[in-house]
CSV table of C-alpha atoms in Angstrom, one decimal:
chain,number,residue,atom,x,y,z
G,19,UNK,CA,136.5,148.6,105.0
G,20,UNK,CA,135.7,147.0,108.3
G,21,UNK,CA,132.1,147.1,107.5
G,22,UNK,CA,132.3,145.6,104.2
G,23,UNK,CA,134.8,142.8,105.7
G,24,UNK,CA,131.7,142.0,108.5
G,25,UNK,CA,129.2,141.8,105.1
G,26,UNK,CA,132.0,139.1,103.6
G,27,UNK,CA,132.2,137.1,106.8
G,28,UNK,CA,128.4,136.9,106.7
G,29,UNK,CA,127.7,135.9,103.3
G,30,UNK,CA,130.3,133.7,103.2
G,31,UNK,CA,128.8,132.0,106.8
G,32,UNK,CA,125.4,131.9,104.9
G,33,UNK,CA,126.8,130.5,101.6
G,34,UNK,CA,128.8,127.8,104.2
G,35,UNK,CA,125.5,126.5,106.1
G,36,UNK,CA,123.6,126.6,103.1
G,37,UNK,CA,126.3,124.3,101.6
G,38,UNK,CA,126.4,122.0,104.4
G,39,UNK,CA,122.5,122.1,104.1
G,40,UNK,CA,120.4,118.7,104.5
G,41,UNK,CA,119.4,117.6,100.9
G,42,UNK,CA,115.3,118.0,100.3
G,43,UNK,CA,114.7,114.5,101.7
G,44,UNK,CA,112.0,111.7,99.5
G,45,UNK,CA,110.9,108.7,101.1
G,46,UNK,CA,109.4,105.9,98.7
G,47,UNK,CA,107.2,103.3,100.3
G,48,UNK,CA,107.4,100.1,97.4
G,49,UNK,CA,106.9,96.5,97.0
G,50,UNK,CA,109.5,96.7,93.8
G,51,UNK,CA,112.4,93.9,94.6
G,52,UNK,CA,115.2,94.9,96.7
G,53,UNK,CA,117.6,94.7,94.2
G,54,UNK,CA,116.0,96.5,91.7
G,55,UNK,CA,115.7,99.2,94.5
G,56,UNK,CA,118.9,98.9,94.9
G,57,UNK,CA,119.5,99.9,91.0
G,58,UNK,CA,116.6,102.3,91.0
G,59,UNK,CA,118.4,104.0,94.0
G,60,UNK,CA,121.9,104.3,92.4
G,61,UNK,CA,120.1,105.9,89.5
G,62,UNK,CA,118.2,108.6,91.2
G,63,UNK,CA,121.2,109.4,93.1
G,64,UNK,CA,122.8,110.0,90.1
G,65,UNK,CA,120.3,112.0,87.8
G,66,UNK,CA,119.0,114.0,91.2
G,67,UNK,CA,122.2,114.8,92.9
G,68,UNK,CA,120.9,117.4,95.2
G,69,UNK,CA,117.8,115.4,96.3
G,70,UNK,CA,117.8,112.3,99.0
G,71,UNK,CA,115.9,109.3,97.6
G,72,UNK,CA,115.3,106.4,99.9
G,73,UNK,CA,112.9,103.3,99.2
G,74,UNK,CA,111.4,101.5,102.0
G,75,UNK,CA,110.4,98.2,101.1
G,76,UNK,CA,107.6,95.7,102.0
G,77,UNK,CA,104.9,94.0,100.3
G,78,UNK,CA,101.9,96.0,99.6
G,79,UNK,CA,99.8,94.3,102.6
G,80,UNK,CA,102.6,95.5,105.0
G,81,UNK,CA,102.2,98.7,103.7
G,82,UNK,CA,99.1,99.0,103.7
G,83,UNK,CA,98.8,98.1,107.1
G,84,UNK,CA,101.8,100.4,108.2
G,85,UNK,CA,99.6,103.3,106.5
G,86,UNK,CA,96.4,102.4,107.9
G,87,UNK,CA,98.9,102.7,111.1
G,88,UNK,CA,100.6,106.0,110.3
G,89,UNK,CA,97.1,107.6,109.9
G,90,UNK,CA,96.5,107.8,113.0
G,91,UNK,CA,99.2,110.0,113.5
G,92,UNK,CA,97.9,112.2,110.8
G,93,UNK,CA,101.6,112.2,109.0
G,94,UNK,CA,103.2,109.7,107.1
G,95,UNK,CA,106.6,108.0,106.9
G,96,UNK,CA,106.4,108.2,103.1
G,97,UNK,CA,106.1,111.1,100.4
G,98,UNK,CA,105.3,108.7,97.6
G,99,UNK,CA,104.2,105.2,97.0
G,100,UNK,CA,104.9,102.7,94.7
G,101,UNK,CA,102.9,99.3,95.7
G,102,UNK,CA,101.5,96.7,93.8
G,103,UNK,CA,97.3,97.1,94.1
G,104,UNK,CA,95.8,99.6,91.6
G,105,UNK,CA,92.6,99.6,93.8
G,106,UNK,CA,94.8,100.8,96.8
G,107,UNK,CA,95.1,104.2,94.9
G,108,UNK,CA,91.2,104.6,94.4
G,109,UNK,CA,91.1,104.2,98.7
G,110,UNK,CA,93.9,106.8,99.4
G,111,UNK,CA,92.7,109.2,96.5
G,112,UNK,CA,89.1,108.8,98.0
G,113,UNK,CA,90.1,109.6,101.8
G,114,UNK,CA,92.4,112.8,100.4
G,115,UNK,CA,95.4,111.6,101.1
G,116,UNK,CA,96.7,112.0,97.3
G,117,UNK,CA,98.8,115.0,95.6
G,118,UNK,CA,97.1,115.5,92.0
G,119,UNK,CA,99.8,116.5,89.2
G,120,UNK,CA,99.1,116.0,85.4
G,121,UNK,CA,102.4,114.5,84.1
G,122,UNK,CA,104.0,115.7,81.2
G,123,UNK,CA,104.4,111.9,79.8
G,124,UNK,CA,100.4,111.2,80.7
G,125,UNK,CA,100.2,111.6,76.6
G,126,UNK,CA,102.4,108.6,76.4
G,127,UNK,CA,101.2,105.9,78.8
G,128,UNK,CA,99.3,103.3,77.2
G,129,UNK,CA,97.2,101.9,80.3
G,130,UNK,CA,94.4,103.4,82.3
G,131,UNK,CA,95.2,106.5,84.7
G,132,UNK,CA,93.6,108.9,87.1
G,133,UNK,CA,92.3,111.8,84.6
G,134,UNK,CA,92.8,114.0,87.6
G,135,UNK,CA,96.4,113.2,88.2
G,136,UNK,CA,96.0,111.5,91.6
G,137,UNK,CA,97.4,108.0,90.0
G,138,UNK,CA,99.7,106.6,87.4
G,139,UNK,CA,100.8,103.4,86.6
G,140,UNK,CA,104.3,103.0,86.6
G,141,UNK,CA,105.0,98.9,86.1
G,142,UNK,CA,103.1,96.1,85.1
G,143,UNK,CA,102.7,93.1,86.8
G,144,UNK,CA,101.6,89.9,85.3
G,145,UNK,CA,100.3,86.9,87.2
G,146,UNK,CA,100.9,83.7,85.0
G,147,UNK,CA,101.9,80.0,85.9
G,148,UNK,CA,105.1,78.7,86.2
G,149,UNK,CA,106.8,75.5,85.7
G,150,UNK,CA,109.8,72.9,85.7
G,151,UNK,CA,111.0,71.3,82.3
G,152,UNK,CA,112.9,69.8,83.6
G,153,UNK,CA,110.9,67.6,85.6
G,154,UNK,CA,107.3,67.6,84.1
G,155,UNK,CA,106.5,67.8,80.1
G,156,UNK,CA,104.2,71.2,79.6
G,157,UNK,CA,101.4,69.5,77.6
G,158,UNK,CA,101.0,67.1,81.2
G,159,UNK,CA,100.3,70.1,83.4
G,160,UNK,CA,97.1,73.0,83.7
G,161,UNK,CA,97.6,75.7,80.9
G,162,UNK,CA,94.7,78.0,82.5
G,163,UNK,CA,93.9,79.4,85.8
G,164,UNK,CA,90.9,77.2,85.7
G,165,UNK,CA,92.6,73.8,85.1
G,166,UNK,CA,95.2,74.9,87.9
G,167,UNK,CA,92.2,75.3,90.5
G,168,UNK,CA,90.7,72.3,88.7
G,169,UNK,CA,92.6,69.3,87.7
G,170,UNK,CA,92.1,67.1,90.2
G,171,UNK,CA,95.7,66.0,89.3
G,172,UNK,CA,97.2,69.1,90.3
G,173,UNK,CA,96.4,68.0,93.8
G,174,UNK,CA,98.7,69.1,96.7
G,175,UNK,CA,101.2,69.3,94.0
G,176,UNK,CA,100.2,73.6,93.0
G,177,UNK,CA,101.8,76.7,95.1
G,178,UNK,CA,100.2,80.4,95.1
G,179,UNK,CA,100.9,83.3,97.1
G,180,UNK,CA,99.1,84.7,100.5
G,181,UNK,CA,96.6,87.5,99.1
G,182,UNK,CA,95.8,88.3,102.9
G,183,UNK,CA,99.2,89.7,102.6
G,184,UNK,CA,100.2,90.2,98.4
G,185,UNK,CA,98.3,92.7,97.0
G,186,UNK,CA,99.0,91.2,93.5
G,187,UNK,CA,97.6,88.0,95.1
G,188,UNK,CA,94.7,89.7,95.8
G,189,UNK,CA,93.9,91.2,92.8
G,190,UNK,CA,94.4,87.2,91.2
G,191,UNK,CA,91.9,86.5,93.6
G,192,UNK,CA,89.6,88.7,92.6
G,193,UNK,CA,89.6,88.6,88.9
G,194,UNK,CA,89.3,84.5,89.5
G,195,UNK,CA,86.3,85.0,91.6
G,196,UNK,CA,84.5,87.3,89.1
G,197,UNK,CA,85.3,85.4,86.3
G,198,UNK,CA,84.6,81.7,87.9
G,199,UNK,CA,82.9,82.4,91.0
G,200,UNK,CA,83.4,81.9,94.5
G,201,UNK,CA,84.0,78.0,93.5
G,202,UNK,CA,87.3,78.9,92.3
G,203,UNK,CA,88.2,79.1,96.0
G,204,UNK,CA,86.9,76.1,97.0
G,205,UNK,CA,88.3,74.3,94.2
G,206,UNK,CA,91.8,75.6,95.3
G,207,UNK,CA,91.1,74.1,98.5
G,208,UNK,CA,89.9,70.6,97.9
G,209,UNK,CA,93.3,70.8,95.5
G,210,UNK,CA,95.1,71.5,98.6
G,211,UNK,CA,97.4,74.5,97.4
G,212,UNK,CA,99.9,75.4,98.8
G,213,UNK,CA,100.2,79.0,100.4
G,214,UNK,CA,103.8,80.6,100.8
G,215,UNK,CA,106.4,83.1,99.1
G,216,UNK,CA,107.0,83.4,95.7
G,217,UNK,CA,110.8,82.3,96.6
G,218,UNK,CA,109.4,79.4,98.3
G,219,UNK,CA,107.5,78.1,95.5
G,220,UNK,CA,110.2,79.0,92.7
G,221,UNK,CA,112.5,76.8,95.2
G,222,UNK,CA,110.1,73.6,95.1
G,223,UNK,CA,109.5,74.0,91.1
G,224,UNK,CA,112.5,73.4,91.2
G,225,UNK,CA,112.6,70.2,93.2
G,226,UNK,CA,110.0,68.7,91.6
G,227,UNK,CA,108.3,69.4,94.6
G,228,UNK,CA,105.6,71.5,92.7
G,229,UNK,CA,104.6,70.6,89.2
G,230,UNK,CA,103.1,74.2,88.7
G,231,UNK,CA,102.8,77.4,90.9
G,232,UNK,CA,100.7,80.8,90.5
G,233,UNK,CA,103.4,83.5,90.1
G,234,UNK,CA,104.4,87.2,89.0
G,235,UNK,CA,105.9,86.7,85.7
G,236,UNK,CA,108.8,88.9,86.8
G,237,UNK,CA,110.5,86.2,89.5
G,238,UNK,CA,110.4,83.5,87.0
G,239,UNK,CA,112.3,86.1,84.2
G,240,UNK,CA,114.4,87.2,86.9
G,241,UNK,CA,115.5,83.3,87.8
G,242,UNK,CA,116.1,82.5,84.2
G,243,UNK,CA,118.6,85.8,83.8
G,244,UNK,CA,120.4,85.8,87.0
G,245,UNK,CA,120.9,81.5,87.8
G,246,UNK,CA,120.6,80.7,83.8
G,247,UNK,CA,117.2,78.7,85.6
G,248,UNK,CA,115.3,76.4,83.0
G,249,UNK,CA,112.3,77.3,85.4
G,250,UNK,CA,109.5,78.7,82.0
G,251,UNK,CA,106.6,80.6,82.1
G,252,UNK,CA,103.2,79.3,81.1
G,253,UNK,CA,100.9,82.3,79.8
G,254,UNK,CA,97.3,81.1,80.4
G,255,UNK,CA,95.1,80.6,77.9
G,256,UNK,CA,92.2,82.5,80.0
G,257,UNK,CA,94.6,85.1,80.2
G,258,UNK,CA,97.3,86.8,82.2
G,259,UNK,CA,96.1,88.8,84.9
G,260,UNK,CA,97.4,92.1,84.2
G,261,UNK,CA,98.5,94.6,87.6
G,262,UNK,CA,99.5,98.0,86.6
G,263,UNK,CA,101.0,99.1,89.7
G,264,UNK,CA,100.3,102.7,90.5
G,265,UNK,CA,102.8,105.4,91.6
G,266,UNK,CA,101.2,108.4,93.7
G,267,UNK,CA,102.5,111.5,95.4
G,268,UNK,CA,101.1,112.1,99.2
G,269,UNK,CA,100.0,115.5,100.1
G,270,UNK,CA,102.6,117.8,101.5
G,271,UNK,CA,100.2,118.1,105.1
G,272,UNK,CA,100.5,114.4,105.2
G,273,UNK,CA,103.7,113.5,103.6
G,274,UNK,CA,107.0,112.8,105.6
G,275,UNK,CA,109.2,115.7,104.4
G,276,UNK,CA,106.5,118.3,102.2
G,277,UNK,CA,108.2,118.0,98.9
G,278,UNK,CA,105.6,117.1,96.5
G,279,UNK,CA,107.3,119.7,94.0
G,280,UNK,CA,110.1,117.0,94.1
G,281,UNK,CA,108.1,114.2,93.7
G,282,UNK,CA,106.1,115.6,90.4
G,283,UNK,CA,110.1,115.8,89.3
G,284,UNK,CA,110.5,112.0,90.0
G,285,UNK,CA,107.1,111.1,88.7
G,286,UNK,CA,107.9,112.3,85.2
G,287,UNK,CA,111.5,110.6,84.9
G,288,UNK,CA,109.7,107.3,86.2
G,289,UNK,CA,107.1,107.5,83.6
G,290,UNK,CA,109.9,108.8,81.1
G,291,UNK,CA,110.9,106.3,78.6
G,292,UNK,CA,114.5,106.7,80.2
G,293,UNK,CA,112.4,105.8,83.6
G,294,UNK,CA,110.7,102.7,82.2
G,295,UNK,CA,113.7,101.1,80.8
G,296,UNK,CA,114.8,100.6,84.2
G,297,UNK,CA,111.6,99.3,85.1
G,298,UNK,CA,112.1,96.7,82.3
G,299,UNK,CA,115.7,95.8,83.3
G,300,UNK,CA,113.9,95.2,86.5
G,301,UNK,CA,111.7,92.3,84.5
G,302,UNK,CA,108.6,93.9,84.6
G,303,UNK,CA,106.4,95.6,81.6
G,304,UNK,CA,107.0,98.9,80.7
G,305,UNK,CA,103.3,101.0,80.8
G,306,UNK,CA,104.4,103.3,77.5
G,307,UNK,CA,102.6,102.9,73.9
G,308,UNK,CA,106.0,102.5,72.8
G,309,UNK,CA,107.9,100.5,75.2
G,310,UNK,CA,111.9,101.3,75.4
G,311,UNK,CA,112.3,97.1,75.3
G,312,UNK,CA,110.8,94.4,76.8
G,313,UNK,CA,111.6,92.5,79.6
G,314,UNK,CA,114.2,89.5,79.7
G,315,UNK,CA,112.9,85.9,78.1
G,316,UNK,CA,109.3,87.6,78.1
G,317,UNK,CA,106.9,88.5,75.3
G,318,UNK,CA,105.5,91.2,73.9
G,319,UNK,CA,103.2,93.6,76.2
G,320,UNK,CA,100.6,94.5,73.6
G,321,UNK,CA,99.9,90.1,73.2
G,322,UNK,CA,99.5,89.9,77.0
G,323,UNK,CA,97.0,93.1,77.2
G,324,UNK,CA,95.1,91.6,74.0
G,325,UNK,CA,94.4,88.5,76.0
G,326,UNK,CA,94.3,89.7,79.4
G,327,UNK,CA,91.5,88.8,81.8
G,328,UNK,CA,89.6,91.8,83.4
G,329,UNK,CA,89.7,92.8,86.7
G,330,UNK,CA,87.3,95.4,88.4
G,331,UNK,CA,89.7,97.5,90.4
G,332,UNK,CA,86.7,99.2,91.9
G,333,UNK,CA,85.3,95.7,92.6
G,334,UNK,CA,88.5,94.6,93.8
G,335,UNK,CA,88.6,97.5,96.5
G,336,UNK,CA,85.4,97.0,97.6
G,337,UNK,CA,85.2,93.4,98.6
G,338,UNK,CA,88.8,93.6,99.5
G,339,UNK,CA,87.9,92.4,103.3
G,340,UNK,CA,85.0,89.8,102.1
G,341,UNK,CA,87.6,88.3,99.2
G,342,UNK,CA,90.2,87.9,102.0
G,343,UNK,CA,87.6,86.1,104.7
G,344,UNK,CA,86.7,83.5,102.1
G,345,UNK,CA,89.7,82.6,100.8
G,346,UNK,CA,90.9,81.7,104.8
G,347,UNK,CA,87.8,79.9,105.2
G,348,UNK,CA,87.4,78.4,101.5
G,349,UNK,CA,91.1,78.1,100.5
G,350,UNK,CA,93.5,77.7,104.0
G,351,UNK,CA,90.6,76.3,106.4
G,352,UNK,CA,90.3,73.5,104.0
G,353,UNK,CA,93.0,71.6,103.8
């Protein structure tokens, strides 16, 4: 009897600390907004009740930089990542830092993914114009990247954001250059753009301030749901510029916390349709053949891939450092 009461006591001591156990812990380095990390969070918390999710946000400069930083510690602070620059994932896949795992949804997703697993996209981005109704007639302002770089009467009067710090910035920039050349950028510059936030711009679009900007379609949907904003998306006419932001798994030797097992979990329910509608309450494009809906105020994906203007991710990658240098000396130095 004693010796079988000594077994109880330890089982039930094991079954206790197990209980009171740490969660299997996921960190998630993205550039999503916070408030849609804030509703992606709630969710995973819910549907994954015995794992941890976090999200760390930043833009996708930031984090690149904090990885380039963590590197040299050879482990880092994030398990997964979910930033903006497709080319980003052809760097980490190419210096092994990538967890490959074939997705049972792969079947499903209507844009271009790593065959071997090591990438995904998981959103889509779209880089349009934006303007104010309200203050200038549509017909009166640039319906193309081109004319916004162009008309001289778009001068000092256009906003865009930093690419030395946006990766979705960057990849604008690079599509522009290989479509129009390196005189893009120096046509931006004698029209004295403007270079801040997206939040910044959307603010003086508002005040007349700016007749167009160079935006993520997503703030100015977000604007027109949340404040009821007359702020309206112009699509260009030489095409959206289309970023299918990637979502990747770290290696367990490099990763934060070793749980790539988890992570394939979390992979499939983001690329799962029930996955992607959150993506698309979050007001950006869903990546499925069959999307579960479409974001708020915007139009259908399948037009906006049709017309899209092409970007060589490769490319992009590539002359990231060379595409950043003359856009400070072309674009900022020239004002």
């Amino acid at each position: 009897m004693k010796k079988f009461m000594m077994i109880l006591i330890a089982l039930m001591v094991l079954v206790s600390a197990s209980y009171g156990a740490d969660k299997p812990k996921i960190t998630i380095y993205t550039s999503m907004y916070e408030d849609v990390i804030e509703a992606m969070t709630e969710v995973l918390h819910e549907k994954f009740p015995n794992y941890d999710v976090e999200f760390f946000y930043g833009g996708t400069g930031t984090l690149q930089a904090k990885i380039a930083a963590e590197r040299d510690t050879k482990k880092l602070g994030c398990d997964m990542l979910m930033v903006a620059d497709p080319s980003y994932s052809l760097e980490l896949k190419e210096l092994g830092l990538l967890h490959p795992y074939i997705t049972k949804e792969a079947k499903n997703i209507a844009l271009e993914y790593d065959p071997e697993g090591y990438w995904y996209p998981v959103r889509n981005l779209n880089m349009v114009l934006a303007y104010n109704p309200e203050k200038y007639k549509k017909e009166e302002l640039p319906q193309s990247f081109k004319d916004f770089a162009y008309d001289e009467n778009m001068k000092g009067v256009i906003s865009m954001s930093n690419p030395l710090t946006s990766g979705t910035a960057l990849i604008a920039i690079s599509a522009l250059k290989n479509k129009y050349g390196y005189e893009y950028f120096d046509k931006l510059g004698a029209n004295r753009v403007m270079i801040e936030s997206g939040s910044v711009a959307l603010t003086k679009l508002e005040t007349g301030e700016c007749k167009v900007i160079m935006i993520l379609e997503e703030s100015v949907l977000k604007k027109r749901e949340e404040e009821d904003s007359e702020l309206s998306v112009i699509y260009p006419t030489d095409g959206v510029i289309c970023v299918p932001s990637p979502i990747m798994t770290i290696k367990d030797e490099w990763s934060a916390h070793g749980n790539s097992k988890i992570c394939e979990e979390l992979t499939d329910w983001f690329l799962s349709p029930e996955g992607q509608s959150y993506i698309v309450k979050g007001w950006m494009h869903s990546v499925l053949k069959n999307p579960p809906a479409i974001p708020y105020d915007s139009i259908q994906s399948s037009e906006i891939f049709k017309e899209a203007m092409p970007v060589d991710w490769a490319k992009c990658l590539s002359e990231r450092t060379e595409l950043r240098m003359n856009f400070e000396e072309r674009v900022k130095s020239a004002k």
